[in-house]
Amino acid sequence: MSKASIYFTVDKVNGKHDVKELKRELDTFPGVISVSVNDTTESIAVDYDTTGVEQEQLQKRIEKLGYGIIDTRFENHIM
């Protein structure tokens, strides 16, 4: 298993409904380990297994939900 983390800064995250929607949608990907959404900082952190999902898939899902991605930061974890 190859673990990585990706951090998105997005726009238009407003309240608990948006937080729940983002967590629910991103958790459906095979290989996603955890999802954290902060509506105050409009940030999303996803820990995932790179053999199950690619960062482009996560980014496309966020955009499909109507959130614009302002910034992305990626960390690959060596195990």
GROMACS .gro file of N, CA and C in nm:
model
  237
    1MET      N    1   0.085  -0.118   0.000
    1MET     CA    2   0.000   0.000   0.000
    1MET      C    3   0.089   0.124   0.000
    2SER      N    4   0.058   0.214  -0.088
    2SER     CA    5   0.128   0.341  -0.095
    2SER      C    6   0.032   0.451  -0.052
    3LYS      N    7   0.062   0.515   0.059
    3LYS     CA    8  -0.028   0.615   0.115
    3LYS      C    9   0.016   0.755   0.076
    4ALA      N   10  -0.083   0.840   0.047
    4ALA     CA   11  -0.056   0.980   0.014
    4ALA      C   12  -0.165   1.066   0.077
    5SER      N   13  -0.136   1.194   0.083
    5SER     CA   14  -0.233   1.292   0.130
    5SER      C   15  -0.240   1.404   0.028
    6ILE      N   16  -0.361   1.454   0.007
    6ILE     CA   17  -0.378   1.569  -0.080
    6ILE      C   18  -0.462   1.671  -0.007
    7TYR      N   19  -0.424   1.796  -0.022
    7TYR     CA   20  -0.491   1.906   0.047
    7TYR      C   21  -0.541   2.004  -0.058
    8PHE      N   22  -0.670   2.029  -0.056
    8PHE     CA   23  -0.733   2.122  -0.149
    8PHE      C   24  -0.779   2.246  -0.074
    9THR      N   25  -0.760   2.362  -0.133
    9THR     CA   26  -0.825   2.484  -0.088
    9THR      C   27  -0.930   2.513  -0.194
   10VAL      N   28  -1.055   2.525  -0.150
   10VAL     CA   29  -1.166   2.541  -0.244
   10VAL      C   30  -1.246   2.667  -0.208
   11ASP      N   31  -1.340   2.701  -0.297
   11ASP     CA   32  -1.427   2.813  -0.266
   11ASP      C   33  -1.569   2.763  -0.247
   12LYS      N   34  -1.648   2.840  -0.180
   12LYS     CA   35  -1.791   2.817  -0.162
   12LYS      C   36  -1.827   2.703  -0.067
   13VAL      N   37  -1.746   2.670   0.031
   13VAL     CA   38  -1.785   2.571   0.131
   13VAL      C   39  -1.861   2.646   0.240
   14ASN      N   40  -1.992   2.627   0.244
   14ASN     CA   41  -2.076   2.702   0.336
   14ASN      C   42  -2.154   2.610   0.430
   15GLY      N   43  -2.103   2.592   0.548
   15GLY     CA   44  -2.178   2.523   0.652
   15GLY      C   45  -2.171   2.372   0.651
   16LYS      N   46  -2.246   2.314   0.745
   16LYS     CA   47  -2.242   2.170   0.770
   16LYS      C   48  -2.292   2.088   0.652
   17HIS      N   49  -2.389   2.139   0.577
   17HIS     CA   50  -2.441   2.064   0.462
   17HIS      C   51  -2.331   2.040   0.360
   18ASP      N   52  -2.254   2.143   0.328
   18ASP     CA   53  -2.145   2.128   0.231
   18ASP      C   54  -2.036   2.035   0.284
   19VAL      N   55  -2.005   2.046   0.413
   19VAL     CA   56  -1.905   1.959   0.474
   19VAL      C   57  -1.949   1.813   0.462
   20LYS      N   58  -2.073   1.784   0.496
   20LYS     CA   59  -2.125   1.647   0.488
   20LYS      C   60  -2.124   1.596   0.344
   21GLU      N   61  -2.166   1.681   0.251
   21GLU     CA   62  -2.170   1.641   0.110
   21GLU      C   63  -2.030   1.605   0.059
   22LEU      N   64  -1.933   1.689   0.087
   22LEU     CA   65  -1.796   1.661   0.042
   22LEU      C   66  -1.741   1.534   0.104
   23LYS      N   67  -1.759   1.517   0.235
   23LYS     CA   68  -1.710   1.396   0.302
   23LYS      C   69  -1.777   1.271   0.244
   24ARG      N   70  -1.908   1.277   0.227
   24ARG     CA   71  -1.983   1.162   0.175
   24ARG      C   72  -1.935   1.125   0.034
   25GLU      N   73  -1.921   1.223  -0.051
   25GLU     CA   74  -1.881   1.196  -0.190
   25GLU      C   75  -1.738   1.145  -0.201
   26LEU      N   76  -1.645   1.203  -0.126
   26LEU     CA   77  -1.506   1.160  -0.136
   26LEU      C   78  -1.481   1.027  -0.068
   27ASP      N   79  -1.558   0.996   0.036
   27ASP     CA   80  -1.545   0.867   0.105
   27ASP      C   81  -1.586   0.749   0.018
   28THR      N   82  -1.658   0.774  -0.091
   28THR     CA   83  -1.706   0.663  -0.175
   28THR      C   84  -1.597   0.605  -0.264
   29PHE      N   85  -1.486   0.675  -0.279
   29PHE     CA   86  -1.378   0.623  -0.363
   29PHE      C   87  -1.307   0.507  -0.295
   30PRO      N   88  -1.281   0.398  -0.368
   30PRO     CA   89  -1.202   0.289  -0.311
   30PRO      C   90  -1.061   0.341  -0.281
   31GLY      N   91  -1.011   0.310  -0.166
   31GLY     CA   92  -0.876   0.352  -0.129
   31GLY      C   93  -0.871   0.477  -0.044
   32VAL      N   94  -0.982   0.551  -0.034
   32VAL     CA   95  -0.982   0.669   0.052
   32VAL      C   96  -0.983   0.624   0.198
   33ILE      N   97  -0.886   0.673   0.274
   33ILE     CA   98  -0.872   0.633   0.414
   33ILE      C   99  -0.945   0.730   0.505
   34SER      N  100  -0.929   0.860   0.480
   34SER     CA  101  -0.999   0.958   0.562
   34SER      C  102  -1.017   1.088   0.484
   35VAL      N  103  -1.123   1.159   0.522
   35VAL     CA  104  -1.154   1.289   0.461
   35VAL      C  105  -1.183   1.386   0.575
   36SER      N  106  -1.122   1.503   0.566
   36SER     CA  107  -1.147   1.609   0.664
   36SER      C  108  -1.180   1.736   0.588
   37VAL      N  109  -1.291   1.800   0.625
   37VAL     CA  110  -1.334   1.922   0.558
   37VAL      C  111  -1.350   2.032   0.663
   38ASN      N  112  -1.293   2.147   0.635
   38ASN     CA  113  -1.305   2.261   0.725
   38ASN      C  114  -1.372   2.374   0.649
   39ASP      N  115  -1.496   2.407   0.687
   39ASP     CA  116  -1.568   2.512   0.615
   39ASP      C  117  -1.519   2.652   0.648
   40THR      N  118  -1.451   2.669   0.761
   40THR     CA  119  -1.397   2.800   0.798
   40THR      C  120  -1.280   2.838   0.708
   41THR      N  121  -1.189   2.743   0.686
   41THR     CA  122  -1.072   2.769   0.602
   41THR      C  123  -1.094   2.724   0.458
   42GLU      N  124  -1.211   2.666   0.432
   42GLU     CA  125  -1.245   2.613   0.300
   42GLU      C  126  -1.138   2.519   0.248
   43SER      N  127  -1.100   2.424   0.335
   43SER     CA  128  -0.996   2.328   0.299
   43SER      C  129  -1.046   2.185   0.314
   44ILE      N  130  -0.990   2.098   0.232
   44ILE     CA  131  -1.023   1.956   0.233
   44ILE      C  132  -0.892   1.879   0.237
   45ALA      N  133  -0.882   1.784   0.329
   45ALA     CA  134  -0.765   1.697   0.338
   45ALA      C  135  -0.812   1.553   0.315
   46VAL      N  136  -0.744   1.483   0.225
   46VAL     CA  137  -0.780   1.345   0.195
   46VAL      C  138  -0.656   1.259   0.207
   47ASP      N  139  -0.663   1.156   0.293
   47ASP     CA  140  -0.559   1.053   0.301
   47ASP      C  141  -0.611   0.934   0.221
   48TYR      N  142  -0.524   0.879   0.134
   48TYR     CA  143  -0.571   0.771   0.049
   48TYR      C  144  -0.459   0.677   0.007
   49ASP      N  145  -0.499   0.559  -0.038
   49ASP     CA  146  -0.409   0.459  -0.093
   49ASP      C  147  -0.399   0.487  -0.243
   50THR      N  148  -0.279   0.515  -0.291
   50THR     CA  149  -0.261   0.553  -0.431
   50THR      C  150  -0.288   0.437  -0.528
   51THR      N  151  -0.295   0.315  -0.478
   51THR     CA  152  -0.328   0.203  -0.567
   51THR      C  153  -0.478   0.191  -0.588
   52GLY      N  154  -0.558   0.265  -0.507
   52GLY     CA  155  -0.703   0.257  -0.519
   52GLY      C  156  -0.766   0.376  -0.589
   53VAL      N  157  -0.702   0.491  -0.579
   53VAL     CA  158  -0.759   0.613  -0.637
   53VAL      C  159  -0.646   0.709  -0.672
   54GLU      N  160  -0.668   0.791  -0.773
   54GLU     CA  161  -0.569   0.891  -0.813
   54GLU      C  162  -0.617   1.030  -0.774
   55GLN      N  163  -0.523   1.120  -0.751
   55GLN     CA  164  -0.559   1.255  -0.707
   55GLN      C  165  -0.646   1.326  -0.810
   56GLU      N  166  -0.630   1.297  -0.938
   56GLU     CA  167  -0.712   1.360  -1.042
   56GLU      C  168  -0.859   1.323  -1.026
   57GLN      N  169  -0.884   1.199  -0.984
   57GLN     CA  170  -1.023   1.155  -0.963
   57GLN      C  171  -1.087   1.233  -0.849
   58LEU      N  172  -1.013   1.254  -0.743
   58LEU     CA  173  -1.064   1.330  -0.629
   58LEU      C  174  -1.093   1.474  -0.669
   59GLN      N  175  -1.000   1.533  -0.743
   59GLN     CA  176  -1.015   1.671  -0.788
   59GLN      C  177  -1.137   1.685  -0.879
   60LYS      N  178  -1.155   1.592  -0.971
   60LYS     CA  179  -1.270   1.599  -1.063
   60LYS      C  180  -1.402   1.587  -0.988
   61ARG      N  181  -1.407   1.503  -0.883
   61ARG     CA  182  -1.531   1.488  -0.806
   61ARG      C  183  -1.564   1.618  -0.734
   62ILE      N  184  -1.465   1.683  -0.676
   62ILE     CA  185  -1.487   1.810  -0.606
   62ILE      C  186  -1.540   1.915  -0.704
   63GLU      N  187  -1.479   1.921  -0.820
   63GLU     CA  188  -1.524   2.018  -0.922
   63GLU      C  189  -1.664   1.985  -0.973
   64LYS      N  190  -1.693   1.857  -0.988
   64LYS     CA  191  -1.826   1.815  -1.033
   64LYS      C  192  -1.935   1.856  -0.934
   65LEU      N  193  -1.900   1.861  -0.806
   65LEU     CA  194  -1.993   1.903  -0.703
   65LEU      C  195  -2.013   2.055  -0.700
   66GLY      N  196  -1.936   2.127  -0.782
   66GLY     CA  197  -1.954   2.270  -0.794
   66GLY      C  198  -1.859   2.357  -0.714
   67TYR      N  199  -1.753   2.297  -0.661
   67TYR     CA  200  -1.654   2.372  -0.583
   67TYR      C  201  -1.533   2.401  -0.671
   68GLY      N  202  -1.491   2.526  -0.674
   68GLY     CA  203  -1.371   2.563  -0.747
   68GLY      C  204  -1.248   2.536  -0.663
   69ILE      N  205  -1.147   2.478  -0.724
   69ILE     CA  206  -1.023   2.449  -0.652
   69ILE      C  207  -0.926   2.564  -0.673
   70ILE      N  208  -0.886   2.624  -0.562
   70ILE     CA  209  -0.797   2.739  -0.564
   70ILE      C  210  -0.651   2.694  -0.557
   71ASP      N  211  -0.624   2.592  -0.474
   71ASP     CA  212  -0.487   2.546  -0.452
   71ASP      C  213  -0.489   2.398  -0.417
   72THR      N  214  -0.380   2.329  -0.452
   72THR     CA  215  -0.364   2.187  -0.421
   72THR      C  216  -0.223   2.162  -0.373
   73ARG      N  217  -0.213   2.082  -0.268
   73ARG     CA  218  -0.081   2.042  -0.217
   73ARG      C  219  -0.083   1.892  -0.195
   74PHE      N  220   0.022   1.823  -0.236
   74PHE     CA  221   0.029   1.678  -0.233
   74PHE      C  222   0.147   1.632  -0.148
   75GLU      N  223   0.125   1.525  -0.070
   75GLU     CA  224   0.232   1.464   0.009
   75GLU      C  225   0.228   1.315  -0.013
   76ASN      N  226   0.342   1.257  -0.054
   76ASN     CA  227   0.354   1.113  -0.068
   76ASN      C  228   0.420   1.060   0.058
   77HIS      N  229   0.363   0.956   0.118
   77HIS     CA  230   0.416   0.901   0.243
   77HIS      C  231   0.492   0.773   0.213
   78ILE      N  232   0.616   0.767   0.258
   78ILE     CA  233   0.698   0.647   0.240
   78ILE      C  234   0.678   0.557   0.360
   79MET      N  235   0.642   0.433   0.330
   79MET     CA  236   0.614   0.336   0.437
   79MET      C  237   0.712   0.221   0.430
   0.00000   0.00000   0.00000
